[in-house]
Amino acid sequence: PFQVVGGKVKKPGKRGRKPAKIDLKAKLERSRQSARECRARKKLRYQYLEELVSSRERAICALREELEMWTQWCMAMDQGKIPSEIKALLTGEEQGKAQQNSTKLAKAGKTEANSSNP
């Protein structure tokens, strides 16, 4: 049961490449190097994940503090007291709006003055 293909005699059985005679020491060294690289990648991955977790924990703490602050402000306003921080925000917004309106009026006055002169 031999086949002749292109002048070569082929034996039935295993297909594909035949394993080359690989030096056992070189193979072991490649395996060790691969394991070292794998451990290094794993270490980096864990460092990245630990940093990510700690940054998220810090963000959670900051958000909890902010939530506590807003809760206290709401409780104070329920009692009829307006926290000084809210007053500052409101007066700051009113001043900002007044400045914006005056700026708009000044610009409008300039454009009207420019359009009246030919």
Short mmCIF file of C-alpha atoms in Angstrom, two decimals:
data_model
loop_
_atom_site.label_atom_id
_atom_site.label_comp_id
_atom_site.label_asym_id
_atom_site.label_seq_id
_atom_site.Cartn_x
_atom_site.Cartn_y
_atom_site.Cartn_z
CA PRO A 1 0.00 0.00 0.00
CA PHE A 2 2.62 2.57 -1.04
CA GLN A 3 1.69 5.55 -3.18
CA VAL A 4 3.94 7.14 -5.74
CA VAL A 5 3.34 10.88 -6.01
CA GLY A 6 5.66 13.03 -8.11
CA GLY A 7 8.33 10.36 -8.16
CA LYS A 8 8.36 10.04 -4.34
CA VAL A 9 7.14 7.07 -2.40
CA LYS A 10 4.68 7.99 0.34
CA LYS A 11 3.83 5.68 3.20
CA PRO A 12 0.29 5.70 4.55
CA GLY A 13 -0.13 6.85 8.13
CA LYS A 14 0.86 10.04 9.89
CA ARG A 15 0.39 13.33 8.10
CA GLY A 16 2.00 16.74 8.47
CA ARG A 17 5.48 17.79 9.45
CA LYS A 18 7.66 15.34 11.18
CA PRO A 19 9.01 16.67 14.47
CA ALA A 20 12.51 17.99 13.99
CA LYS A 21 15.24 16.78 16.27
CA ILE A 22 15.05 19.63 18.79
CA ASP A 23 17.84 20.04 21.25
CA LEU A 24 16.32 19.15 24.64
CA LYS A 25 18.32 21.82 26.51
CA ALA A 26 17.21 24.55 24.12
CA LYS A 27 13.61 23.42 24.46
CA LEU A 28 13.81 23.54 28.25
CA GLU A 29 15.41 26.99 28.17
CA ARG A 30 12.66 28.32 25.87
CA SER A 31 10.07 26.88 28.23
CA ARG A 32 11.71 28.55 31.22
CA GLN A 33 11.93 31.88 29.36
CA SER A 34 8.27 31.63 28.38
CA ALA A 35 7.32 30.96 32.01
CA ARG A 36 9.37 33.98 33.19
CA GLU A 37 7.63 36.21 30.64
CA CYS A 38 4.23 34.85 31.65
CA ARG A 39 4.92 35.60 35.32
CA ALA A 40 6.11 39.12 34.46
CA ARG A 41 2.93 39.78 32.43
CA LYS A 42 0.81 38.43 35.27
CA LYS A 43 2.60 40.67 37.79
CA LEU A 44 2.05 43.76 35.61
CA ARG A 45 -1.60 42.87 35.11
CA TYR A 46 -2.14 42.53 38.87
CA GLN A 47 -0.34 45.85 39.54
CA TYR A 48 -2.58 47.58 36.98
CA LEU A 49 -5.71 46.06 38.52
CA GLU A 50 -4.64 47.02 42.06
CA GLU A 51 -4.04 50.62 40.95
CA LEU A 52 -7.43 50.65 39.24
CA VAL A 53 -9.16 49.33 42.37
CA SER A 54 -7.44 51.89 44.63
CA SER A 55 -8.34 54.78 42.32
CA ARG A 56 -11.96 53.62 42.21
CA GLU A 57 -12.00 53.32 46.01
CA ARG A 58 -10.70 56.90 46.32
CA ALA A 59 -13.41 58.07 43.91
CA ILE A 60 -16.06 56.25 45.95
CA CYS A 61 -14.84 57.92 49.17
CA ALA A 62 -14.94 61.36 47.53
CA LEU A 63 -18.47 60.72 46.23
CA ARG A 64 -19.63 59.51 49.66
CA GLU A 65 -18.28 62.69 51.25
CA GLU A 66 -20.05 64.79 48.63
CA LEU A 67 -23.29 62.86 49.17
CA GLU A 68 -23.01 63.41 52.92
CA MET A 69 -22.49 67.13 52.35
CA TRP A 70 -25.57 67.39 50.10
CA THR A 71 -27.62 65.37 52.59
CA GLN A 72 -26.67 67.75 55.40
CA TRP A 73 -27.51 70.76 53.23
CA CYS A 74 -30.92 69.29 52.37
CA MET A 75 -31.65 68.56 56.04
CA ALA A 76 -30.68 72.14 56.94
CA MET A 77 -32.93 73.56 54.20
CA ASP A 78 -35.80 71.35 55.39
CA GLN A 79 -35.42 73.11 58.75
CA GLY A 80 -35.57 76.50 57.03
CA LYS A 81 -31.85 77.23 57.19
CA ILE A 82 -29.91 78.04 54.05
CA PRO A 83 -26.30 76.86 54.27
CA SER A 84 -23.69 79.53 53.63
CA GLU A 85 -22.27 77.46 50.76
CA ILE A 86 -25.63 77.50 48.97
CA LYS A 87 -25.92 81.26 49.56
CA ALA A 88 -22.48 81.74 48.05
CA LEU A 89 -23.45 79.64 45.04
CA LEU A 90 -26.68 81.58 44.55
CA THR A 91 -25.08 85.02 44.90
CA GLY A 92 -22.24 83.91 42.64
CA GLU A 93 -24.75 82.83 39.97
CA GLU A 94 -26.68 86.10 40.29
CA GLN A 95 -23.47 88.09 39.95
CA GLY A 96 -22.46 85.95 36.98
CA LYS A 97 -25.84 86.53 35.30
CA ALA A 98 -25.60 90.26 35.93
CA GLN A 99 -22.12 90.33 34.41
CA GLN A 100 -23.32 88.35 31.40
CA ASN A 101 -26.28 90.69 30.89
CA SER A 102 -24.10 93.79 31.13
CA THR A 103 -21.65 92.23 28.67
CA LYS A 104 -24.49 91.41 26.27
CA LEU A 105 -25.86 94.96 26.55
CA ALA A 106 -22.43 96.45 25.92
CA LYS A 107 -21.95 94.28 22.84
CA ALA A 108 -25.45 95.12 21.59
CA GLY A 109 -24.73 98.84 22.07
CA LYS A 110 -21.50 98.54 20.11
CA THR A 111 -23.19 96.73 17.21
CA GLU A 112 -25.99 99.32 17.10
CA ALA A 113 -23.46 102.15 17.12
CA ASN A 114 -21.52 100.49 14.32
CA SER A 115 -24.61 99.84 12.20
CA SER A 116 -25.90 103.45 12.51
CA ASN A 117 -22.65 104.86 11.06
CA PRO A 118 -22.44 104.23 7.29
#
